[in-house]
PDB file of C-alpha atoms and ligand atoms in Angstrom:
ATOM      1  CA  MET A   1      55.610  18.804  62.624  1.00 54.00           C
ATOM      2  CA  ALA A   2      55.249  21.457  59.895  1.00 61.00           C
ATOM      3  CA  ASN A   3      51.679  21.782  58.685  1.00 85.00           C
ATOM      4  CA  ARG A   4      51.062  19.181  55.995  1.00 96.00           C
ATOM      5  CA  ILE A   5      50.571  20.417  52.450  1.00 98.00           C
ATOM      6  CA  SER A   6      47.823  19.014  50.226  1.00 98.00           C
ATOM      7  CA  ILE A   7      49.249  17.470  47.060  1.00 98.00           C
ATOM      8  CA  GLY A   8      47.310  16.751  43.875  1.00 98.00           C
ATOM      9  CA  VAL A   9      48.946  14.301  41.460  1.00 98.00           C
ATOM     10  CA  LEU A  10      48.329  13.843  37.726  1.00 98.00           C
ATOM     11  CA  ILE A  11      49.425  10.610  36.054  1.00 98.00           C
ATOM     12  CA  SER A  12      49.056   8.806  32.743  1.00 97.00           C
ATOM     13  CA  GLY A  13      50.595   5.404  33.397  1.00 96.00           C
ATOM     14  CA  GLU A  14      52.398   3.165  35.869  1.00 96.00           C
ATOM     15  CA  GLY A  15      52.554   5.726  38.677  1.00 96.00           C
ATOM     16  CA  THR A  16      55.887   4.692  40.199  1.00 96.00           C
ATOM     17  CA  ASN A  17      56.557   8.328  41.072  1.00 97.00           C
ATOM     18  CA  LEU A  18      53.072   8.583  42.582  1.00 98.00           C
ATOM     19  CA  GLN A  19      53.833   5.529  44.734  1.00 98.00           C
ATOM     20  CA  ALA A  20      57.112   7.059  45.881  1.00 98.00           C
ATOM     21  CA  ILE A  21      55.270  10.250  46.886  1.00 98.00           C
ATOM     22  CA  ILE A  22      52.531   8.362  48.753  1.00 98.00           C
ATOM     23  CA  ASP A  23      55.179   6.328  50.613  1.00 98.00           C
ATOM     24  CA  ALA A  24      57.228   9.452  51.436  1.00 98.00           C
ATOM     25  CA  CYS A  25      54.125  11.133  52.899  1.00 98.00           C
ATOM     26  CA  GLN A  26      53.378   8.068  55.033  1.00 98.00           C
ATOM     27  CA  GLN A  27      56.993   7.913  56.235  1.00 98.00           C
ATOM     28  CA  ASN A  28      56.972  11.675  57.009  1.00 97.00           C
ATOM     29  CA  ARG A  29      59.723  12.374  54.470  1.00 98.00           C
ATOM     30  CA  ILE A  30      57.137  14.741  52.987  1.00 98.00           C
ATOM     31  CA  ASP A  31      55.100  16.980  55.319  1.00 98.00           C
ATOM     32  CA  GLY A  32      52.078  16.443  53.152  1.00 98.00           C
ATOM     33  CA  ARG A  33      49.365  14.127  51.937  1.00 98.00           C
ATOM     34  CA  VAL A  34      48.061  13.240  48.503  1.00 98.00           C
ATOM     35  CA  VAL A  35      44.486  14.516  48.269  1.00 98.00           C
ATOM     36  CA  PHE A  36      43.645  13.398  44.721  1.00 98.00           C
ATOM     37  CA  VAL A  37      45.039  11.513  41.756  1.00 98.00           C
ATOM     38  CA  GLY A  38      43.823  12.426  38.281  1.00 98.00           C
ATOM     39  CA  SER A  39      44.622  10.710  35.007  1.00 98.00           C
ATOM     40  CA  ASP A  40      43.969  11.402  31.340  1.00 98.00           C
ATOM     41  CA  ASN A  41      44.132   7.658  30.753  1.00 96.00           C
ATOM     42  CA  PRO A  42      41.381   5.397  32.162  1.00 96.00           C
ATOM     43  CA  ASP A  43      43.798   2.414  32.146  1.00 97.00           C
ATOM     44  CA  ALA A  44      46.562   4.068  34.173  1.00 97.00           C
ATOM     45  CA  HIS A  45      47.809   1.564  36.770  1.00 98.00           C
ATOM     46  CA  GLY A  46      48.541   4.494  39.054  1.00 98.00           C
ATOM     47  CA  LEU A  47      44.771   4.837  39.601  1.00 98.00           C
ATOM     48  CA  ASP A  48      44.779   1.455  41.371  1.00 98.00           C
ATOM     49  CA  ARG A  49      47.674   2.614  43.539  1.00 98.00           C
ATOM     50  CA  ALA A  50      45.591   5.635  44.628  1.00 98.00           C
ATOM     51  CA  ARG A  51      42.485   3.553  45.346  1.00 98.00           C
ATOM     52  CA  LYS A  52      44.572   1.095  47.407  1.00 98.00           C
ATOM     53  CA  HIS A  53      45.503   4.022  49.655  1.00 98.00           C
ATOM     54  CA  GLY A  54      41.951   5.420  49.799  1.00 98.00           C
ATOM     55  CA  ILE A  55      42.951   8.488  47.775  1.00 98.00           C
ATOM     56  CA  PRO A  56      40.177   9.969  45.555  1.00 98.00           C
ATOM     57  CA  ALA A  57      41.005   9.051  41.948  1.00 98.00           C
ATOM     58  CA  PHE A  58      39.377  10.309  38.760  1.00 98.00           C
ATOM     59  CA  VAL A  59      39.804  10.167  34.985  1.00 98.00           C
ATOM     60  CA  ILE A  60      39.457  12.960  32.464  1.00 97.00           C
ATOM     61  CA  ASP A  61      39.468  10.963  29.255  1.00 96.00           C
ATOM     62  CA  TYR A  62      41.377  13.314  26.958  1.00 95.00           C
ATOM     63  CA  LYS A  63      41.179  10.935  24.023  1.00 94.00           C
ATOM     64  CA  SER A  64      37.359  10.896  23.937  1.00 94.00           C
ATOM     65  CA  ILE A  65      37.091  14.636  24.722  1.00 93.00           C
ATOM     66  CA  LEU A  66      39.498  15.537  21.913  1.00 92.00           C
ATOM     67  CA  ARG A  67      37.741  13.169  19.499  1.00 92.00           C
ATOM     68  CA  GLN A  68      34.316  14.676  20.283  1.00 91.00           C
ATOM     69  CA  SER A  69      35.636  18.225  20.028  1.00 88.00           C
ATOM     70  CA  LYS A  70      36.880  17.514  16.498  1.00 83.00           C
ATOM     71  CA  GLN A  71      33.276  17.116  15.317  1.00 85.00           C
ATOM     72  CA  GLN A  72      32.055  20.422  16.728  1.00 88.00           C
ATOM     73  CA  PRO A  73      32.689  24.098  15.882  1.00 90.00           C
ATOM     74  CA  LEU A  74      35.341  25.399  18.294  1.00 87.00           C
ATOM     75  CA  GLU A  75      33.268  28.377  19.440  1.00 88.00           C
ATOM     76  CA  ASP A  76      30.536  25.971  20.622  1.00 90.00           C
ATOM     77  CA  ILE A  77      32.830  23.950  22.881  1.00 89.00           C
ATOM     78  CA  VAL A  78      35.520  26.223  24.302  1.00 93.00           C
ATOM     79  CA  PRO A  79      35.030  27.069  28.003  1.00 94.00           C
ATOM     80  CA  GLU A  80      33.183  30.296  28.893  1.00 94.00           C
ATOM     81  CA  ASP A  81      36.341  31.883  30.327  1.00 95.00           C
ATOM     82  CA  PHE A  82      38.620  30.856  27.441  1.00 95.00           C
ATOM     83  CA  GLU A  83      40.424  33.923  26.077  1.00 94.00           C
ATOM     84  CA  LEU A  84      41.950  32.786  22.784  1.00 90.00           C
ATOM     85  CA  GLU A  85      44.195  35.807  22.169  1.00 90.00           C
ATOM     86  CA  LYS A  86      45.629  35.638  25.694  1.00 91.00           C
ATOM     87  CA  VAL A  87      46.393  31.926  25.421  1.00 91.00           C
ATOM     88  CA  LEU A  88      47.803  32.306  21.897  1.00 88.00           C
ATOM     89  CA  ALA A  89      50.094  35.121  23.039  1.00 87.00           C
ATOM     90  CA  ALA A  90      51.339  33.133  26.025  1.00 87.00           C
ATOM     91  CA  GLN A  91      51.856  29.961  23.977  1.00 81.00           C
ATOM     92  CA  SER A  92      53.680  31.805  21.210  1.00 71.00           C
ATOM     93  CA  LEU A  93      56.330  32.572  23.831  1.00 65.00           C
ATOM     94  CA  THR A  94      57.601  29.094  23.179  1.00 63.00           C
ATOM     95  CA  ARG A  95      56.131  27.703  19.972  1.00 65.00           C
ATOM     96  CA  ARG A  96      57.144  30.047  17.185  1.00 63.00           C
ATOM     97  CA  ASP A  97      56.939  27.475  14.418  1.00 72.00           C
ATOM     98  CA  TRP A  98      53.173  26.958  14.607  1.00 74.00           C
ATOM     99  CA  ASP A  99      50.748  28.271  11.976  1.00 83.00           C
ATOM    100  CA  LYS A 100      47.918  30.155  13.633  1.00 84.00           C
ATOM    101  CA  SER A 101      45.002  27.906  12.609  1.00 85.00           C
ATOM    102  CA  LYS A 102      46.767  24.811  13.975  1.00 86.00           C
ATOM    103  CA  ALA A 103      47.578  26.646  17.205  1.00 87.00           C
ATOM    104  CA  VAL A 104      43.978  27.844  17.619  1.00 89.00           C
ATOM    105  CA  ARG A 105      42.560  24.337  17.186  1.00 90.00           C
ATOM    106  CA  TYR A 106      45.177  22.749  19.459  1.00 90.00           C
ATOM    107  CA  LEU A 107      44.758  25.287  22.270  1.00 92.00           C
ATOM    108  CA  SER A 108      40.948  25.359  22.047  1.00 93.00           C
ATOM    109  CA  THR A 109      40.476  21.597  22.121  1.00 93.00           C
ATOM    110  CA  ARG A 110      42.925  21.173  25.000  1.00 94.00           C
ATOM    111  CA  ALA A 111      41.157  23.911  26.945  1.00 96.00           C
ATOM    112  CA  VAL A 112      37.992  21.776  26.743  1.00 96.00           C
ATOM    113  CA  ALA A 113      39.774  18.844  28.430  1.00 96.00           C
ATOM    114  CA  GLU A 114      41.577  21.158  30.858  1.00 98.00           C
ATOM    115  CA  ALA A 115      38.325  22.833  31.910  1.00 97.00           C
ATOM    116  CA  ALA A 116      36.931  19.403  32.790  1.00 97.00           C
ATOM    117  CA  LEU A 117      40.143  18.597  34.690  1.00 98.00           C
ATOM    118  CA  LEU A 118      40.092  21.907  36.591  1.00 98.00           C
ATOM    119  CA  LYS A 119      36.420  21.425  37.488  1.00 97.00           C
ATOM    120  CA  LYS A 120      37.185  18.006  38.989  1.00 98.00           C
ATOM    121  CA  MET A 121      40.252  19.325  40.813  1.00 98.00           C
ATOM    122  CA  THR A 122      38.296  22.067  42.568  1.00 96.00           C
ATOM    123  CA  LEU A 123      36.612  19.301  44.581  1.00 98.00           C
ATOM    124  CA  TYR A 124      39.950  18.656  46.311  1.00 98.00           C
ATOM    125  CA  PRO A 125      41.705  21.878  47.429  1.00 98.00           C
ATOM    126  CA  PHE A 126      45.482  21.488  46.989  1.00 98.00           C
ATOM    127  CA  ASP A 127      48.667  23.483  47.656  1.00 98.00           C
ATOM    128  CA  LEU A 128      50.881  21.763  45.080  1.00 98.00           C
ATOM    129  CA  LEU A 129      50.083  19.993  41.797  1.00 98.00           C
ATOM    130  CA  VAL A 130      52.567  17.258  40.895  1.00 98.00           C
ATOM    131  CA  LEU A 131      52.801  15.805  37.369  1.00 98.00           C
ATOM    132  CA  ALA A 132      54.070  12.259  37.781  1.00 98.00           C
ATOM    133  CA  GLY A 133      54.374  10.581  34.416  1.00 96.00           C
ATOM    134  CA  PHE A 134      51.570  12.812  33.075  1.00 97.00           C
ATOM    135  CA  MET A 135      51.980  12.734  29.311  1.00 94.00           C
ATOM    136  CA  ARG A 136      49.843  15.706  28.286  1.00 94.00           C
ATOM    137  CA  VAL A 137      51.061  19.224  27.546  1.00 92.00           C
ATOM    138  CA  LEU A 138      49.283  21.725  29.789  1.00 95.00           C
ATOM    139  CA  THR A 139      48.386  24.975  28.045  1.00 95.00           C
ATOM    140  CA  PRO A 140      48.439  28.531  29.457  1.00 95.00           C
ATOM    141  CA  TYR A 141      44.666  28.212  29.989  1.00 97.00           C
ATOM    142  CA  PHE A 142      45.261  25.538  32.649  1.00 98.00           C
ATOM    143  CA  ILE A 143      48.575  26.862  34.007  1.00 97.00           C
ATOM    144  CA  ASP A 144      47.206  30.352  34.677  1.00 96.00           C
ATOM    145  CA  ARG A 145      44.261  28.895  36.623  1.00 97.00           C
ATOM    146  CA  VAL A 146      46.550  26.910  38.891  1.00 98.00           C
ATOM    147  CA  ASN A 147      49.440  29.397  39.217  1.00 97.00           C
ATOM    148  CA  THR A 148      47.164  32.102  40.573  1.00 94.00           C
ATOM    149  CA  ASP A 149      50.134  33.802  42.282  1.00 90.00           C
ATOM    150  CA  SER A 150      52.780  34.177  39.553  1.00 83.00           C
ATOM    151  CA  ALA A 151      55.438  34.638  42.247  1.00 85.00           C
ATOM    152  CA  ARG A 152      54.557  31.241  43.707  1.00 91.00           C
ATOM    153  CA  PRO A 153      54.345  28.615  40.961  1.00 97.00           C
ATOM    154  CA  ARG A 154      52.802  25.393  42.210  1.00 98.00           C
ATOM    155  CA  ILE A 155      52.927  22.899  39.333  1.00 98.00           C
ATOM    156  CA  MET A 156      55.896  20.508  39.392  1.00 98.00           C
ATOM    157  CA  ASN A 157      57.022  18.005  36.762  1.00 98.00           C
ATOM    158  CA  ILE A 158      59.681  15.325  36.617  1.00 98.00           C
ATOM    159  CA  HIS A 159      61.628  14.727  33.423  1.00 98.00           C
ATOM    160  CA  PRO A 160      63.747  11.659  32.608  1.00 98.00           C
ATOM    161  CA  ALA A 161      66.886  13.580  31.600  1.00 98.00           C
ATOM    162  CA  LEU A 162      69.242  16.328  32.804  1.00 98.00           C
ATOM    163  CA  LEU A 163      67.423  19.352  31.310  1.00 98.00           C
ATOM    164  CA  PRO A 164      67.939  21.323  29.241  1.00 98.00           C
ATOM    165  CA  SER A 165      69.341  18.278  27.462  1.00 98.00           C
ATOM    166  CA  PHE A 166      66.893  15.861  25.893  1.00 98.00           C
ATOM    167  CA  PRO A 167      63.454  17.405  26.382  1.00 96.00           C
ATOM    168  CA  GLY A 168      60.568  15.386  24.934  1.00 92.00           C
ATOM    169  CA  VAL A 169      59.119  11.957  25.469  1.00 92.00           C
ATOM    170  CA  ASP A 170      62.135   9.646  25.828  1.00 97.00           C
ATOM    171  CA  GLY A 171      64.818  11.334  27.916  1.00 98.00           C
ATOM    172  CA  TYR A 172      66.598   8.176  29.075  1.00 98.00           C
ATOM    173  CA  GLY A 173      66.545   6.684  25.564  1.00 98.00           C
ATOM    174  CA  ASP A 174      67.837   9.910  23.987  1.00 98.00           C
ATOM    175  CA  THR A 175      70.592  10.129  26.617  1.00 98.00           C
ATOM    176  CA  TYR A 176      71.669   6.518  26.018  1.00 98.00           C
ATOM    177  CA  ARG A 177      71.544   6.730  22.224  1.00 98.00           C
ATOM    178  CA  TYR A 178      73.586   9.931  22.225  1.00 98.00           C
ATOM    179  CA  GLY A 179      76.387   8.038  23.957  1.00 98.00           C
ATOM    180  CA  CYS A 180      76.358  10.132  27.135  1.00 98.00           C
ATOM    181  CA  LYS A 181      78.474   8.891  30.062  1.00 98.00           C
ATOM    182  CA  VAL A 182      76.108  10.446  32.615  1.00 98.00           C
ATOM    183  CA  GLY A 183      72.313  10.377  32.683  1.00 98.00           C
ATOM    184  CA  GLY A 184      69.838  11.764  35.137  1.00 98.00           C
ATOM    185  CA  CYS A 185      66.455  13.218  35.970  1.00 98.00           C
ATOM    186  CA  THR A 186      65.141  16.708  36.646  1.00 98.00           C
ATOM    187  CA  VAL A 187      62.306  18.147  38.727  1.00 98.00           C
ATOM    188  CA  HIS A 188      61.171  21.592  37.606  1.00 98.00           C
ATOM    189  CA  PHE A 189      58.293  24.011  37.872  1.00 98.00           C
ATOM    190  CA  VAL A 190      56.039  23.924  34.823  1.00 97.00           C
ATOM    191  CA  ASP A 191      55.979  27.014  32.609  1.00 95.00           C
ATOM    192  CA  TYR A 192      54.378  27.569  29.205  1.00 93.00           C
ATOM    193  CA  GLY A 193      57.082  25.610  27.408  1.00 91.00           C
ATOM    194  CA  GLU A 194      57.730  21.877  27.310  1.00 90.00           C
ATOM    195  CA  ASP A 195      60.286  20.820  29.939  1.00 94.00           C
ATOM    196  CA  THR A 196      61.618  24.408  30.038  1.00 95.00           C
ATOM    197  CA  GLY A 197      60.553  25.584  33.507  1.00 96.00           C
ATOM    198  CA  PRO A 198      62.819  26.629  36.408  1.00 97.00           C
ATOM    199  CA  ILE A 199      64.823  23.662  37.717  1.00 98.00           C
ATOM    200  CA  ILE A 200      64.253  22.629  41.347  1.00 98.00           C
ATOM    201  CA  GLY A 201      66.465  19.554  41.582  1.00 98.00           C
ATOM    202  CA  GLN A 202      68.473  17.063  39.543  1.00 98.00           C
ATOM    203  CA  LYS A 203      70.118  13.719  40.200  1.00 98.00           C
ATOM    204  CA  ALA A 204      72.714  12.057  37.941  1.00 98.00           C
ATOM    205  CA  PHE A 205      74.037   8.535  37.469  1.00 98.00           C
ATOM    206  CA  GLU A 206      76.966   7.041  35.571  1.00 98.00           C
ATOM    207  CA  ILE A 207      76.336   5.206  32.299  1.00 98.00           C
ATOM    208  CA  LYS A 208      78.693   2.249  32.047  1.00 98.00           C
ATOM    209  CA  PRO A 209      79.783   0.337  28.898  1.00 97.00           C
ATOM    210  CA  GLN A 210      77.667  -2.670  29.881  1.00 98.00           C
ATOM    211  CA  ASP A 211      74.524  -0.533  30.285  1.00 98.00           C
ATOM    212  CA  THR A 212      71.522  -0.928  27.980  1.00 98.00           C
ATOM    213  CA  VAL A 213      68.641   1.508  27.509  1.00 98.00           C
ATOM    214  CA  GLU A 214      66.672  -0.626  29.978  1.00 98.00           C
ATOM    215  CA  THR A 215      69.344  -0.493  32.692  1.00 98.00           C
ATOM    216  CA  VAL A 216      69.716   3.253  32.126  1.00 98.00           C
ATOM    217  CA  ARG A 217      65.965   3.710  32.513  1.00 98.00           C
ATOM    218  CA  ALA A 218      65.995   1.595  35.687  1.00 98.00           C
ATOM    219  CA  LYS A 219      68.824   3.694  37.166  1.00 98.00           C
ATOM    220  CA  GLY A 220      66.905   6.851  36.315  1.00 98.00           C
ATOM    221  CA  LEU A 221      63.603   5.734  37.787  1.00 97.00           C
ATOM    222  CA  ARG A 222      65.380   4.725  41.010  1.00 97.00           C
ATOM    223  CA  LEU A 223      66.772   8.257  41.331  1.00 98.00           C
ATOM    224  CA  GLU A 224      63.399   9.805  40.421  1.00 98.00           C
ATOM    225  CA  ARG A 225      61.820   8.115  43.405  1.00 97.00           C
ATOM    226  CA  GLU A 226      64.396   9.821  45.654  1.00 98.00           C
ATOM    227  CA  LEU A 227      64.432  13.189  43.885  1.00 98.00           C
ATOM    228  CA  TYR A 228      60.712  13.907  43.660  1.00 98.00           C
ATOM    229  CA  PRO A 229      59.949  13.519  47.383  1.00 98.00           C
ATOM    230  CA  GLU A 230      62.998  15.655  48.231  1.00 98.00           C
ATOM    231  CA  CYS A 231      61.812  18.477  45.928  1.00 98.00           C
ATOM    232  CA  ILE A 232      58.235  18.288  47.212  1.00 98.00           C
ATOM    233  CA  GLN A 233      59.503  18.508  50.802  1.00 98.00           C
ATOM    234  CA  LEU A 234      61.464  21.672  49.938  1.00 98.00           C
ATOM    235  CA  PHE A 235      58.172  23.138  48.675  1.00 98.00           C
ATOM    236  CA  ALA A 236      56.385  21.989  51.854  1.00 98.00           C
ATOM    237  CA  GLU A 237      59.060  23.770  53.927  1.00 97.00           C
ATOM    238  CA  GLY A 238      58.531  26.951  51.892  1.00 96.00           C
ATOM    239  CA  ARG A 239      62.185  26.931  50.785  1.00 97.00           C
ATOM    240  CA  LEU A 240      61.673  27.313  47.006  1.00 97.00           C
ATOM    241  CA  LYS A 241      61.878  30.828  45.621  1.00 96.00           C
ATOM    242  CA  VAL A 242      61.707  31.580  41.877  1.00 96.00           C
ATOM    243  CA  VAL A 243      63.783  34.622  40.899  1.00 96.00           C
ATOM    244  CA  SER A 244      64.400  36.284  37.536  1.00 96.00           C
ATOM    245  CA  LYS A 245      68.064  36.552  36.676  1.00 96.00           C
ATOM    246  CA  THR A 246      69.625  38.668  33.923  1.00 97.00           C
ATOM    247  CA  TYR A 247      73.131  37.749  32.778  1.00 96.00           C
ATOM    248  CA  ILE A 248      75.394  39.837  30.507  1.00 97.00           C
ATOM    249  CA  LEU A 249      77.124  37.375  28.191  1.00 96.00           C
ATOM    250  CA  ARG A 250      80.674  37.794  26.889  1.00 97.00           C
ATOM    251  CA  ASP A 251      79.403  39.242  23.611  1.00 96.00           C
ATOM    252  CA  GLY A 252      77.487  41.825  25.624  1.00 96.00           C
ATOM    253  CA  THR A 253      74.007  40.393  25.055  1.00 96.00           C
ATOM    254  CA  ARG A 254      71.617  40.083  28.011  1.00 96.00           C
ATOM    255  CA  TRP A 255      70.309  36.630  28.861  1.00 95.00           C
ATOM    256  CA  LYS A 256      67.265  36.318  31.156  1.00 95.00           C
ATOM    257  CA  ARG A 257      66.235  33.175  33.002  1.00 95.00           C
ATOM    258  CA  LYS A 258      63.910  32.324  35.908  1.00 95.00           C
ATOM    259  CA  VAL A 259      65.801  30.155  38.382  1.00 97.00           C
ATOM    260  CA  VAL A 260      64.896  28.484  41.684  1.00 97.00           C
ATOM    261  CA  GLU A 261      66.741  29.579  44.804  1.00 97.00           C
ATOM    262  CA  ILE A 262      66.602  27.141  47.693  1.00 97.00           C
ATOM    263  CA  THR A 263      66.413  29.217  50.868  1.00 95.00           C
ATOM    264  CA  HIS A 264      67.357  27.942  54.362  1.00 90.00           C
TER     265      HIS A 264
HETATM  266  C1  GRF B 301      59.128   8.651  34.314  1.00 73.53           C
HETATM  267  O1  GRF B 301      60.340   8.330  33.647  1.00 73.53           O
HETATM  268  C2  GRF B 301      59.021  10.155  34.436  1.00 73.53           C
HETATM  269  O2  GRF B 301      60.287  10.791  34.384  1.00 73.53           O
HETATM  270  C3  GRF B 301      58.217  10.548  33.232  1.00 73.53           C
HETATM  271  O3  GRF B 301      57.260   9.525  33.132  1.00 73.53           O
HETATM  272  C4  GRF B 301      57.928   8.273  33.422  1.00 73.53           C
HETATM  273  C5  GRF B 301      56.962   7.309  34.050  1.00 73.53           C
HETATM  274  O4  GRF B 301      56.656   7.763  35.333  1.00 73.53           O
HETATM  275  N1  GRF B 301      57.635  11.852  33.394  1.00 73.53           N
HETATM  276  P1  GRF B 301      55.655   6.908  36.329  1.00 73.53           P
HETATM  277  O5  GRF B 301      56.248   5.513  36.507  1.00 73.53           O
HETATM  278  O6  GRF B 301      54.314   6.819  35.635  1.00 73.53           O
HETATM  279  O7  GRF B 301      55.659   7.692  37.602  1.00 73.53           O
END
């Protein structure tokens, strides 16, 4: 038996992916165990799933933290180790359309919530952080404190569409409404962008004429529950390697992309 990895899971809602991961660990389809479950939402049903399995569960109530931070001067609330310029520079890699004042407020207030989340997480040492229906954007402040070895990213997310198509909050709905004949889900490493990180695995399903957005979502969730444990097990086996690729396109321009190689 390979040594079991410690998995931290962040959720915001139902936690069906969390349940699939817990079950896969218990059935040894993942050489690992869930060591904590955190949520930004105190009402997340996934918290009950964790407690039922005796897994430490905690809430970092983003809504109240963000509301309180609106009433205070930013410099009074940002974490000691918050480096605004560094975070701004990293974030601007992906969000060019922001005006600076909006970006400063957004990144500073989220760092307050993220500092509280990181503090709680240090109680439960983990090898891999899994976002499972976690509906908050993580900023470079948080990502850099988890991905301490840039060559070995360790934050995974699952998205309800075949990225790079249909990023955002309703992948299955967007896929269905577009009239696609195939839908799917994607597991990727988290980078500074939204749903833009290196892809680890994808699963696809056929969309039939009789399908509705609900049946499409149900097909997707069923595949998610297979895909996530498979991707986590690849990580547990040390078979995921992120490499930078540079491609020369037909018009001669160079196109760079970080991709995941699955080693044997
Ligand atoms: C899933 O569709 C997942 O792709 C997205 O959040 C949805 C709910 O996940 N990230 P869960 O039931 O809370 O695991």
